PDB file of C-alpha atoms and ligand atoms in Angstrom:
ATOM      1  CA  MET O  59       9.471  10.825  15.746  1.00 96.00           C
ATOM      2  CA  ASP O  60       6.422   8.665  14.939  1.00 97.00           C
ATOM      3  CA  VAL O  61       4.795   6.727  17.754  1.00 98.00           C
ATOM      4  CA  PHE O  62       3.056   3.387  17.341  1.00 98.00           C
ATOM      5  CA  GLY O  63       1.965   1.055  20.093  1.00 98.00           C
ATOM      6  CA  LEU O  64      -0.036  -1.737  21.592  1.00 98.00           C
ATOM      7  CA  VAL O  65      -3.044  -1.357  23.890  1.00 98.00           C
ATOM      8  CA  GLY O  66      -3.881  -4.345  26.062  1.00 97.00           C
ATOM      9  CA  ASN O  67      -3.789  -5.648  29.580  1.00 95.00           C
ATOM     10  CA  PRO O  68      -1.355  -7.168  30.285  1.00 94.00           C
ATOM     11  CA  VAL O  69       1.148  -6.304  27.544  1.00 95.00           C
ATOM     12  CA  GLY O  70       4.397  -6.788  29.445  1.00 92.00           C
ATOM     13  CA  HIS O  71       5.478  -9.894  27.533  1.00 91.00           C
ATOM     14  CA  SER O  72       4.461  -8.665  24.095  1.00 96.00           C
ATOM     15  CA  LEU O  73       6.776  -9.450  21.191  1.00 97.00           C
ATOM     16  CA  SER O  74       5.345  -6.643  19.073  1.00 98.00           C
ATOM     17  CA  PRO O  75       7.773  -3.876  20.192  1.00 98.00           C
ATOM     18  CA  PRO O  76      10.960  -5.658  19.039  1.00 98.00           C
ATOM     19  CA  MET O  77       9.247  -6.945  15.902  1.00 98.00           C
ATOM     20  CA  HIS O  78       8.029  -3.484  14.815  1.00 98.00           C
ATOM     21  CA  GLU O  79      11.168  -1.640  15.888  1.00 98.00           C
ATOM     22  CA  ALA O  80      13.264  -4.043  13.790  1.00 98.00           C
ATOM     23  CA  ALA O  81      11.161  -2.898  10.824  1.00 98.00           C
ATOM     24  CA  TYR O  82      11.688   0.809  11.630  1.00 98.00           C
ATOM     25  CA  ASP O  83      15.451   0.218  11.748  1.00 98.00           C
ATOM     26  CA  GLU O  84      15.409  -1.636   8.443  1.00 98.00           C
ATOM     27  CA  LEU O  85      13.230   0.991   6.722  1.00 98.00           C
ATOM     28  CA  ALA O  86      15.053   3.924   8.394  1.00 98.00           C
ATOM     29  CA  ILE O  87      11.786   5.202   9.880  1.00 97.00           C
ATOM     30  CA  ASP O  88      12.243   7.425  12.932  1.00 98.00           C
ATOM     31  CA  ALA O  89       9.675   5.742  15.166  1.00 98.00           C
ATOM     32  CA  ARG O  90       9.105   3.940  18.443  1.00 98.00           C
ATOM     33  CA  TYR O  91       6.603   1.193  19.348  1.00 98.00           C
ATOM     34  CA  VAL O  92       5.411   1.380  22.947  1.00 98.00           C
ATOM     35  CA  THR O  93       2.988  -0.614  25.099  1.00 98.00           C
ATOM     36  CA  PHE O  94       0.008   0.858  26.979  1.00 97.00           C
ATOM     37  CA  GLU O  95      -2.117  -0.772  29.698  1.00 97.00           C
ATOM     38  CA  PRO O  96      -5.231   1.352  30.211  1.00 97.00           C
ATOM     39  CA  ALA O  97      -7.732   0.420  32.929  1.00 95.00           C
ATOM     40  CA  PRO O  98     -10.587  -1.759  31.617  1.00 91.00           C
ATOM     41  CA  ASP O  99     -13.027   1.180  31.425  1.00 94.00           C
ATOM     42  CA  GLU O 100     -10.522   3.633  29.914  1.00 96.00           C
ATOM     43  CA  LEU O 101     -10.192   2.244  26.387  1.00 97.00           C
ATOM     44  CA  GLU O 102     -12.142   5.004  24.668  1.00 97.00           C
ATOM     45  CA  ALA O 103     -10.243   7.707  26.566  1.00 97.00           C
ATOM     46  CA  ALA O 104      -6.975   5.990  25.675  1.00 97.00           C
ATOM     47  CA  ILE O 105      -7.792   5.863  21.941  1.00 98.00           C
ATOM     48  CA  ARG O 106      -9.078   9.461  21.855  1.00 97.00           C
ATOM     49  CA  GLY O 107      -6.002  10.564  23.800  1.00 97.00           C
ATOM     50  CA  ALA O 108      -3.655   8.739  21.445  1.00 98.00           C
ATOM     51  CA  ASP O 109      -5.385  10.418  18.490  1.00 97.00           C
ATOM     52  CA  ALA O 110      -5.081  13.852  20.107  1.00 97.00           C
ATOM     53  CA  LEU O 111      -1.396  13.248  20.862  1.00 97.00           C
ATOM     54  CA  GLY O 112      -0.586  12.327  17.270  1.00 97.00           C
ATOM     55  CA  VAL O 113       0.041   8.607  17.760  1.00 98.00           C
ATOM     56  CA  CYS O 114       0.201   7.100  14.255  1.00 98.00           C
ATOM     57  CA  GLY O 115      -1.086   3.597  14.864  1.00 98.00           C
ATOM     58  CA  LEU O 116      -2.113   1.197  17.619  1.00 98.00           C
ATOM     59  CA  ASN O 117      -2.450  -2.539  17.847  1.00 98.00           C
ATOM     60  CA  VAL O 118      -5.132  -3.762  20.212  1.00 98.00           C
ATOM     61  CA  THR O 119      -5.024  -7.005  22.150  1.00 97.00           C
ATOM     62  CA  ILE O 120      -6.818  -8.842  24.949  1.00 95.00           C
ATOM     63  CA  PRO O 121      -9.105  -7.703  26.592  1.00 96.00           C
ATOM     64  CA  PHE O 122      -9.894  -4.757  24.308  1.00 97.00           C
ATOM     65  CA  LYS O 123     -10.283  -6.206  20.796  1.00 97.00           C
ATOM     66  CA  GLN O 124     -14.084  -6.399  20.926  1.00 97.00           C
ATOM     67  CA  ASP O 125     -14.564  -3.103  22.778  1.00 97.00           C
ATOM     68  CA  ALA O 126     -12.389  -1.252  20.250  1.00 97.00           C
ATOM     69  CA  LEU O 127     -15.031  -1.999  17.640  1.00 97.00           C
ATOM     70  CA  GLU O 128     -17.379   0.386  19.468  1.00 96.00           C
ATOM     71  CA  VAL O 129     -14.830   3.193  19.627  1.00 97.00           C
ATOM     72  CA  VAL O 130     -13.465   3.451  16.073  1.00 98.00           C
ATOM     73  CA  ALA O 131     -14.922   3.244  12.578  1.00 98.00           C
ATOM     74  CA  ALA O 132     -14.168  -0.384  11.781  1.00 98.00           C
ATOM     75  CA  ASP O 133     -13.830  -1.828   8.281  1.00 97.00           C
ATOM     76  CA  GLU O 134     -16.123  -4.524   7.012  1.00 97.00           C
ATOM     77  CA  LEU O 135     -13.865  -7.492   7.865  1.00 96.00           C
ATOM     78  CA  ALA O 136     -13.258  -6.287  11.428  1.00 97.00           C
ATOM     79  CA  ARG O 137     -17.000  -5.797  11.882  1.00 97.00           C
ATOM     80  CA  ARG O 138     -17.741  -9.309  10.641  1.00 96.00           C
ATOM     81  CA  ILE O 139     -15.060 -10.806  12.888  1.00 97.00           C
ATOM     82  CA  GLY O 140     -16.312  -8.644  15.747  1.00 96.00           C
ATOM     83  CA  ALA O 141     -12.851  -7.484  16.796  1.00 97.00           C
ATOM     84  CA  VAL O 142     -10.349  -4.733  15.999  1.00 98.00           C
ATOM     85  CA  ASN O 143      -6.641  -5.440  16.434  1.00 98.00           C
ATOM     86  CA  THR O 144      -5.217  -2.489  14.484  1.00 98.00           C
ATOM     87  CA  ILE O 145      -6.141   1.215  14.596  1.00 98.00           C
ATOM     88  CA  ASP O 146      -4.933   3.682  11.992  1.00 98.00           C
ATOM     89  CA  PHE O 147      -4.927   7.388  12.870  1.00 98.00           C
ATOM     90  CA  SER O 148      -3.876   8.775   9.487  1.00 96.00           C
ATOM     91  CA  GLY O 149      -7.379   9.796   8.323  1.00 95.00           C
ATOM     92  CA  ASP O 150      -9.919  12.280   9.657  1.00 94.00           C
ATOM     93  CA  GLU O 151     -10.991   9.778  12.289  1.00 95.00           C
ATOM     94  CA  PRO O 152      -9.405   6.602  13.715  1.00 98.00           C
ATOM     95  CA  THR O 153     -10.205   3.503  11.659  1.00 98.00           C
ATOM     96  CA  GLY O 154     -10.271  -0.088  12.931  1.00 98.00           C
ATOM     97  CA  HIS O 155      -9.010  -3.179  11.137  1.00 98.00           C
ATOM     98  CA  ASN O 156      -8.381  -6.843  11.876  1.00 97.00           C
ATOM     99  CA  THR O 157      -5.064  -8.201  10.609  1.00 98.00           C
ATOM    100  CA  ASP O 158      -5.291 -11.555  12.460  1.00 97.00           C
ATOM    101  CA  ALA O 159      -7.330 -13.115   9.658  1.00 96.00           C
ATOM    102  CA  VAL O 160      -5.020 -12.002   6.871  1.00 96.00           C
ATOM    103  CA  GLY O 161      -2.046 -12.844   9.087  1.00 97.00           C
ATOM    104  CA  ALA O 162      -3.156 -16.477   9.245  1.00 97.00           C
ATOM    105  CA  LEU O 163      -3.777 -16.604   5.489  1.00 98.00           C
ATOM    106  CA  ARG O 164      -0.376 -15.107   4.685  1.00 98.00           C
ATOM    107  CA  ALA O 165       1.286 -17.556   7.114  1.00 98.00           C
ATOM    108  CA  LEU O 166      -0.258 -20.477   5.216  1.00 98.00           C
ATOM    109  CA  ARG O 167       0.389 -19.060   1.740  1.00 98.00           C
ATOM    110  CA  ASP O 168       3.986 -18.344   2.708  1.00 97.00           C
ATOM    111  CA  HIS O 169       4.309 -22.121   3.153  1.00 98.00           C
ATOM    112  CA  ASP O 170       2.874 -22.769  -0.335  1.00 98.00           C
ATOM    113  CA  VAL O 171      -0.522 -23.820   1.000  1.00 98.00           C
ATOM    114  CA  THR O 172      -3.348 -23.308  -1.513  1.00 98.00           C
ATOM    115  CA  LEU O 173      -6.476 -22.036   0.207  1.00 98.00           C
ATOM    116  CA  GLU O 174      -8.854 -21.516  -2.695  1.00 98.00           C
ATOM    117  CA  GLY O 175     -11.084 -24.610  -2.868  1.00 98.00           C
ATOM    118  CA  ALA O 176      -9.361 -26.232   0.133  1.00 98.00           C
ATOM    119  CA  ASP O 177     -11.245 -28.192   2.776  1.00 98.00           C
ATOM    120  CA  ALA O 178     -10.249 -26.471   6.008  1.00 98.00           C
ATOM    121  CA  VAL O 179     -10.927 -27.492   9.605  1.00 98.00           C
ATOM    122  CA  VAL O 180     -10.607 -24.844  12.308  1.00 98.00           C
ATOM    123  CA  VAL O 181     -10.466 -26.251  15.825  1.00 98.00           C
ATOM    124  CA  GLY O 182     -11.575 -23.537  18.244  1.00 98.00           C
ATOM    125  CA  ALA O 183     -14.291 -20.902  18.102  1.00 98.00           C
ATOM    126  CA  GLY O 184     -12.854 -18.152  20.311  1.00 96.00           C
ATOM    127  CA  GLY O 185     -11.294 -14.906  19.101  1.00 94.00           C
ATOM    128  CA  ALA O 186      -8.561 -16.512  17.000  1.00 96.00           C
ATOM    129  CA  GLY O 187     -10.957 -19.126  15.594  1.00 97.00           C
ATOM    130  CA  ARG O 188     -13.409 -16.420  14.514  1.00 97.00           C
ATOM    131  CA  ALA O 189     -10.774 -14.403  12.669  1.00 97.00           C
ATOM    132  CA  ILE O 190      -9.257 -17.456  10.970  1.00 98.00           C
ATOM    133  CA  ALA O 191     -12.638 -18.940   9.973  1.00 98.00           C
ATOM    134  CA  PHE O 192     -13.730 -15.678   8.315  1.00 98.00           C
ATOM    135  CA  GLY O 193     -10.339 -15.352   6.617  1.00 97.00           C
ATOM    136  CA  LEU O 194     -10.425 -18.889   5.220  1.00 98.00           C
ATOM    137  CA  ALA O 195     -13.987 -18.444   3.953  1.00 98.00           C
ATOM    138  CA  ASP O 196     -12.973 -15.182   2.251  1.00 97.00           C
ATOM    139  CA  ALA O 197     -10.128 -17.115   0.605  1.00 98.00           C
ATOM    140  CA  ASP O 198     -12.761 -19.511  -0.827  1.00 98.00           C
ATOM    141  CA  ALA O 199     -11.912 -22.465   1.407  1.00 98.00           C
ATOM    142  CA  SER O 200     -14.733 -24.694   2.730  1.00 98.00           C
ATOM    143  CA  VAL O 201     -14.641 -24.277   6.490  1.00 98.00           C
ATOM    144  CA  THR O 202     -15.630 -26.674   9.258  1.00 98.00           C
ATOM    145  CA  ILE O 203     -15.398 -25.301  12.790  1.00 98.00           C
ATOM    146  CA  ALA O 204     -14.899 -27.873  15.547  1.00 98.00           C
ATOM    147  CA  ASN O 205     -15.071 -26.671  19.123  1.00 98.00           C
ATOM    148  CA  ARG O 206     -15.134 -28.209  22.613  1.00 98.00           C
ATOM    149  CA  THR O 207     -18.386 -26.370  23.271  1.00 98.00           C
ATOM    150  CA  PRO O 208     -20.364 -27.352  20.156  1.00 98.00           C
ATOM    151  CA  SER O 209     -22.938 -24.550  20.500  1.00 98.00           C
ATOM    152  CA  LYS O 210     -20.176 -21.963  19.956  1.00 98.00           C
ATOM    153  CA  ALA O 211     -19.042 -23.754  16.794  1.00 98.00           C
ATOM    154  CA  HIS O 212     -22.620 -23.822  15.496  1.00 98.00           C
ATOM    155  CA  ALA O 213     -23.140 -20.146  16.301  1.00 98.00           C
ATOM    156  CA  LEU O 214     -19.922 -19.133  14.523  1.00 98.00           C
ATOM    157  CA  ALA O 215     -20.711 -21.356  11.539  1.00 98.00           C
ATOM    158  CA  GLU O 216     -24.015 -19.498  11.129  1.00 98.00           C
ATOM    159  CA  GLU O 217     -22.036 -16.301  10.550  1.00 97.00           C
ATOM    160  CA  VAL O 218     -19.212 -17.619   8.359  1.00 97.00           C
ATOM    161  CA  PRO O 219     -20.325 -18.144   4.732  1.00 95.00           C
ATOM    162  CA  GLY O 220     -20.683 -21.840   3.904  1.00 97.00           C
ATOM    163  CA  ALA O 221     -19.246 -23.015   7.225  1.00 98.00           C
ATOM    164  CA  VAL O 222     -20.364 -26.036   9.250  1.00 98.00           C
ATOM    165  CA  GLY O 223     -20.021 -26.323  13.043  1.00 98.00           C
ATOM    166  CA  GLN O 224     -19.546 -29.359  15.289  1.00 98.00           C
ATOM    167  CA  GLY O 225     -17.978 -30.615  18.500  1.00 98.00           C
ATOM    168  CA  LEU O 226     -14.549 -32.222  18.762  1.00 97.00           C
ATOM    169  CA  GLU O 227     -15.824 -35.738  18.076  1.00 95.00           C
ATOM    170  CA  GLY O 228     -15.204 -37.408  14.721  1.00 93.00           C
ATOM    171  CA  LEU O 229     -12.084 -35.416  13.882  1.00 96.00           C
ATOM    172  CA  GLU O 230     -10.461 -38.487  12.350  1.00 96.00           C
ATOM    173  CA  ASP O 231     -13.161 -38.856   9.689  1.00 96.00           C
ATOM    174  CA  LEU O 232     -13.368 -35.129   9.145  1.00 96.00           C
ATOM    175  CA  LEU O 233      -9.633 -34.708   8.647  1.00 98.00           C
ATOM    176  CA  ALA O 234      -9.257 -37.714   6.340  1.00 97.00           C
ATOM    177  CA  ASP O 235     -10.409 -35.575   3.402  1.00 95.00           C
ATOM    178  CA  ALA O 236      -9.165 -32.216   4.668  1.00 98.00           C
ATOM    179  CA  ASP O 237      -6.345 -30.119   3.221  1.00 98.00           C
ATOM    180  CA  VAL O 238      -5.859 -27.573   5.995  1.00 98.00           C
ATOM    181  CA  LEU O 239      -6.081 -27.872   9.791  1.00 98.00           C
ATOM    182  CA  VAL O 240      -5.802 -24.903  12.136  1.00 98.00           C
ATOM    183  CA  ASN O 241      -5.550 -25.139  15.898  1.00 98.00           C
ATOM    184  CA  ALA O 242      -7.177 -21.965  17.206  1.00 98.00           C
ATOM    185  CA  THR O 243      -7.541 -23.233  20.777  1.00 98.00           C
ATOM    186  CA  SER O 244      -5.103 -22.535  23.587  1.00 97.00           C
ATOM    187  CA  VAL O 245      -4.415 -26.274  23.938  1.00 98.00           C
ATOM    188  CA  GLY O 246      -0.697 -26.932  23.678  1.00 97.00           C
ATOM    189  CA  MET O 247       0.310 -23.720  25.408  1.00 95.00           C
ATOM    190  CA  GLU O 248       0.347 -24.732  29.052  1.00 88.00           C
ATOM    191  CA  GLU O 249       1.146 -28.405  28.649  1.00 94.00           C
ATOM    192  CA  ASP O 250       2.290 -30.894  26.037  1.00 96.00           C
ATOM    193  CA  ALA O 251      -1.280 -31.545  24.881  1.00 97.00           C
ATOM    194  CA  THR O 252      -3.112 -31.461  21.552  1.00 98.00           C
ATOM    195  CA  PRO O 253      -6.786 -30.974  20.626  1.00 97.00           C
ATOM    196  CA  VAL O 254      -6.420 -33.354  17.643  1.00 98.00           C
ATOM    197  CA  PRO O 255      -5.647 -37.088  18.003  1.00 97.00           C
ATOM    198  CA  ALA O 256      -2.410 -38.089  16.258  1.00 97.00           C
ATOM    199  CA  GLU O 257      -4.290 -40.817  14.312  1.00 97.00           C
ATOM    200  CA  ALA O 258      -6.283 -38.087  12.532  1.00 98.00           C
ATOM    201  CA  LEU O 259      -3.186 -36.484  10.993  1.00 98.00           C
ATOM    202  CA  HIS O 260      -1.784 -37.373   7.574  1.00 98.00           C
ATOM    203  CA  GLY O 261       0.848 -36.253   5.119  1.00 98.00           C
ATOM    204  CA  GLU O 262      -1.514 -34.343   2.792  1.00 98.00           C
ATOM    205  CA  LEU O 263      -2.456 -31.865   5.523  1.00 98.00           C
ATOM    206  CA  ALA O 264      -1.103 -28.377   6.107  1.00 98.00           C
ATOM    207  CA  VAL O 265      -1.311 -27.658   9.841  1.00 98.00           C
ATOM    208  CA  LEU O 266      -1.211 -24.148  11.325  1.00 98.00           C
ATOM    209  CA  ASP O 267      -1.043 -23.895  15.110  1.00 98.00           C
ATOM    210  CA  ALA O 268      -2.002 -20.436  16.406  1.00 98.00           C
ATOM    211  CA  VAL O 269      -0.158 -21.228  19.643  1.00 97.00           C
ATOM    212  CA  TYR O 270       3.358 -19.752  19.501  1.00 96.00           C
ATOM    213  CA  ARG O 271       4.641 -20.510  23.005  1.00 95.00           C
ATOM    214  CA  PRO O 272       6.055 -23.096  22.590  1.00 96.00           C
ATOM    215  CA  LEU O 273       6.874 -22.796  18.904  1.00 96.00           C
ATOM    216  CA  GLU O 274       6.836 -26.543  18.402  1.00 97.00           C
ATOM    217  CA  THR O 275       3.613 -27.764  19.941  1.00 98.00           C
ATOM    218  CA  ARG O 276       2.681 -31.391  20.292  1.00 98.00           C
ATOM    219  CA  LEU O 277       0.251 -30.973  17.388  1.00 98.00           C
ATOM    220  CA  LEU O 278       2.986 -29.657  15.088  1.00 98.00           C
ATOM    221  CA  ARG O 279       5.427 -32.336  16.243  1.00 98.00           C
ATOM    222  CA  GLU O 280       2.925 -35.103  15.501  1.00 98.00           C
ATOM    223  CA  ALA O 281       1.921 -33.478  12.191  1.00 98.00           C
ATOM    224  CA  ALA O 282       5.575 -33.250  11.084  1.00 98.00           C
ATOM    225  CA  SER O 283       6.126 -36.898  11.954  1.00 98.00           C
ATOM    226  CA  VAL O 284       3.502 -37.991   9.388  1.00 98.00           C
ATOM    227  CA  GLY O 285       4.881 -35.656   6.737  1.00 98.00           C
ATOM    228  CA  ALA O 286       2.324 -32.839   7.002  1.00 98.00           C
ATOM    229  CA  THR O 287       3.300 -29.252   6.177  1.00 98.00           C
ATOM    230  CA  THR O 288       3.614 -27.429   9.499  1.00 98.00           C
ATOM    231  CA  VAL O 289       3.222 -23.699  10.169  1.00 98.00           C
ATOM    232  CA  ASP O 290       3.922 -22.466  13.694  1.00 98.00           C
ATOM    233  CA  GLY O 291       2.040 -19.660  15.433  1.00 98.00           C
ATOM    234  CA  ALA O 292       4.905 -17.199  15.116  1.00 98.00           C
ATOM    235  CA  TRP O 293       4.169 -16.989  11.377  1.00 98.00           C
ATOM    236  CA  MET O 294       0.635 -15.808  12.117  1.00 98.00           C
ATOM    237  CA  LEU O 295       1.909 -13.366  14.729  1.00 98.00           C
ATOM    238  CA  LEU O 296       4.513 -12.117  12.268  1.00 98.00           C
ATOM    239  CA  TYR O 297       2.082 -11.547   9.413  1.00 98.00           C
ATOM    240  CA  GLN O 298      -0.551  -9.786  11.524  1.00 98.00           C
ATOM    241  CA  GLY O 299       2.250  -7.373  12.438  1.00 98.00           C
ATOM    242  CA  VAL O 300       3.438  -7.139   8.829  1.00 98.00           C
ATOM    243  CA  GLU O 301      -0.112  -6.302   7.703  1.00 98.00           C
ATOM    244  CA  ALA O 302      -0.469  -3.634  10.416  1.00 98.00           C
ATOM    245  CA  LEU O 303       2.863  -2.040   9.518  1.00 98.00           C
ATOM    246  CA  GLU O 304       1.992  -1.969   5.818  1.00 98.00           C
ATOM    247  CA  LEU O 305      -1.380  -0.391   6.618  1.00 98.00           C
ATOM    248  CA  TRP O 306       0.227   2.333   8.751  1.00 98.00           C
ATOM    249  CA  THR O 307       3.218   3.143   6.549  1.00 97.00           C
ATOM    250  CA  ASP O 308       2.024   2.287   3.009  1.00 97.00           C
ATOM    251  CA  ARG O 309       5.352   0.514   2.520  1.00 97.00           C
ATOM    252  CA  ASP O 310       6.299  -3.131   2.066  1.00 98.00           C
ATOM    253  CA  ALA O 311       7.303  -4.519   5.437  1.00 98.00           C
ATOM    254  CA  PRO O 312      10.797  -5.967   5.848  1.00 98.00           C
ATOM    255  CA  VAL O 313       9.441  -9.428   6.637  1.00 98.00           C
ATOM    256  CA  ASP O 314      12.804 -11.128   7.208  1.00 98.00           C
ATOM    257  CA  ALA O 315      13.995  -8.529   9.726  1.00 98.00           C
ATOM    258  CA  MET O 316      10.684  -8.688  11.615  1.00 98.00           C
ATOM    259  CA  ASN O 317      10.738 -12.483  11.587  1.00 98.00           C
ATOM    260  CA  GLU O 318      14.274 -12.587  12.916  1.00 98.00           C
ATOM    261  CA  ALA O 319      13.470 -10.134  15.722  1.00 98.00           C
ATOM    262  CA  LEU O 320      10.426 -12.161  16.685  1.00 98.00           C
ATOM    263  CA  ARG O 321      12.017 -15.600  16.578  1.00 97.00           C
ATOM    264  CA  SER O 322      15.123 -14.521  18.458  1.00 97.00           C
ATOM    265  CA  ARG O 323      12.834 -13.824  21.430  1.00 95.00           C
ATOM    266  CA  LEU O 324      10.805 -17.035  21.324  1.00 93.00           C
TER     267      LEU O 324
HETATM  268  P1  NAP D  45     -10.263 -17.648  23.424  1.00 62.14           P
HETATM  269  O1  NAP D  45     -11.098 -16.616  22.733  1.00 62.14           O
HETATM  270  O2  NAP D  45     -10.232 -17.691  24.895  1.00 62.14           O
HETATM  271  O3  NAP D  45     -10.733 -19.094  22.858  1.00 62.14           O
HETATM  272  C1  NAP D  45     -10.163 -20.244  23.370  1.00 62.14           C
HETATM  273  C2  NAP D  45     -10.580 -21.443  22.507  1.00 62.14           C
HETATM  274  O4  NAP D  45      -9.847 -22.587  22.996  1.00 62.14           O
HETATM  275  C3  NAP D  45     -12.055 -21.799  22.613  1.00 62.14           C
HETATM  276  O5  NAP D  45     -12.495 -22.300  21.368  1.00 62.14           O
HETATM  277  C4  NAP D  45     -12.057 -22.902  23.675  1.00 62.14           C
HETATM  278  O6  NAP D  45     -13.150 -23.787  23.587  1.00 62.14           O
HETATM  279  C5  NAP D  45     -10.798 -23.623  23.319  1.00 62.14           C
HETATM  280  N1  NAP D  45     -10.245 -24.396  24.440  1.00 62.14           N
HETATM  281  C6  NAP D  45      -9.688 -23.917  25.576  1.00 62.14           C
HETATM  282  N2  NAP D  45      -9.272 -24.947  26.366  1.00 62.14           N
HETATM  283  C7  NAP D  45      -9.587 -26.081  25.695  1.00 62.14           C
HETATM  284  C8  NAP D  45      -9.410 -27.461  25.987  1.00 62.14           C
HETATM  285  N3  NAP D  45      -8.837 -27.871  27.128  1.00 62.14           N
HETATM  286  N4  NAP D  45      -9.836 -28.368  25.064  1.00 62.14           N
HETATM  287  C9  NAP D  45     -10.397 -27.970  23.911  1.00 62.14           C
HETATM  288  N5  NAP D  45     -10.599 -26.658  23.575  1.00 62.14           N
HETATM  289  C10 NAP D  45     -10.189 -25.737  24.465  1.00 62.14           C
HETATM  290  O7  NAP D  45      -8.741 -17.528  22.966  1.00 62.14           O
HETATM  291  P2  NAP D  45      -8.153 -16.933  21.602  1.00 62.14           P
HETATM  292  O8  NAP D  45      -7.903 -15.493  21.758  1.00 62.14           O
HETATM  293  O9  NAP D  45      -9.022 -17.389  20.476  1.00 62.14           O
HETATM  294  O10 NAP D  45      -6.722 -17.647  21.532  1.00 62.14           O
HETATM  295  C11 NAP D  45      -6.604 -19.031  21.257  1.00 62.14           C
HETATM  296  C12 NAP D  45      -5.128 -19.356  21.036  1.00 62.14           C
HETATM  297  O11 NAP D  45      -4.667 -18.675  19.860  1.00 62.14           O
HETATM  298  C13 NAP D  45      -4.201 -18.885  22.163  1.00 62.14           C
HETATM  299  O12 NAP D  45      -3.204 -19.863  22.357  1.00 62.14           O
HETATM  300  C14 NAP D  45      -3.580 -17.612  21.619  1.00 62.14           C
HETATM  301  O13 NAP D  45      -2.282 -17.376  22.148  1.00 62.14           O
HETATM  302  C15 NAP D  45      -3.492 -17.969  20.154  1.00 62.14           C
HETATM  303  N6  NAP D  45      -3.448 -16.789  19.283  1.00 62.14           N
HETATM  304  C16 NAP D  45      -2.382 -16.675  18.455  1.00 62.14           C
HETATM  305  C17 NAP D  45      -2.302 -15.621  17.596  1.00 62.14           C
HETATM  306  C18 NAP D  45      -1.118 -15.521  16.689  1.00 62.14           C
HETATM  307  O14 NAP D  45      -0.914 -14.463  16.069  1.00 62.14           O
HETATM  308  N7  NAP D  45      -0.329 -16.584  16.541  1.00 62.14           N
HETATM  309  C19 NAP D  45      -3.316 -14.637  17.566  1.00 62.14           C
HETATM  310  C20 NAP D  45      -4.408 -14.790  18.434  1.00 62.14           C
HETATM  311  C21 NAP D  45      -4.466 -15.870  19.290  1.00 62.14           C
HETATM  312  P3  NAP D  45     -14.535 -23.500  24.366  1.00 62.14           P
HETATM  313  O15 NAP D  45     -15.295 -22.543  23.496  1.00 62.14           O
HETATM  314  O16 NAP D  45     -15.171 -24.821  24.484  1.00 62.14           O
HETATM  315  O17 NAP D  45     -14.173 -22.885  25.697  1.00 62.14           O
END
């Protein structure tokens, strides 16, 4: 039996096990997906141990995504983003990848959103914002990063090709000409709040909210009410998992089965 898993702390509420195990069932792969919670200073030992035990692949989540970069040989995108969320053990040494960026791009493209040449606004400059900003720039979108703490937006914009950074002011003007809006902040998770004023939204926008609990955030509700294309955070979560599975197995992921397993638990 093949073993895959998730390393994080905490991981108790993760939706990855049912999502990946639905794929193993569909593809008739004899495998399990288990969660691991190493102590904060035990990440390297955990990864080396998993390698020695023949674990096939690991996802990595908070608080280990940045530290994992120091432990495995990371690919170029993961190094630029500064975080590893997927480790592959099939080669001579463990390799690190970041499927969050591609996950967000696939979520948008799956909803017929054109990214090449698009004007994209990413609100948030934390871990999710970094991955999404690099992904959008790689897809040839023009990226503006707006963040509550402007200095973090400026610092990230320095790293992302062609990007511009700013605070949260002036979103209405900025979004008037934009094609894509991504909420990469945690706003909307704890309460019915939004980082973007409703007046700034319009029907020509495609709006991706990285928040997936709840699925319908206030931002998405207000975006839908003006006719914008809306993409909830479960699509991003789904496609980062799809990308990881395809990397580990070299097979096309059964997207519908994974999506159903995920959404039935949200
Ligand atoms: P993070 O690194 O802690 O970054 C949090 C971001 O939210 C920062 O930009 C922060 O701004 C901003 N923020 C927090 N509270 C705010 C407020 N009250 N007003 C305005 N901005 C606020 O977190 P993360 O890992 O990037 O995660 C962000 C969200 O994305 C979470 O909801 C997470 O669940 C979600 N996520 C989803 C997926 C997916 O697959 N769907 C993947 C990863 C993350 P400051 O810099 O000013 O503090």
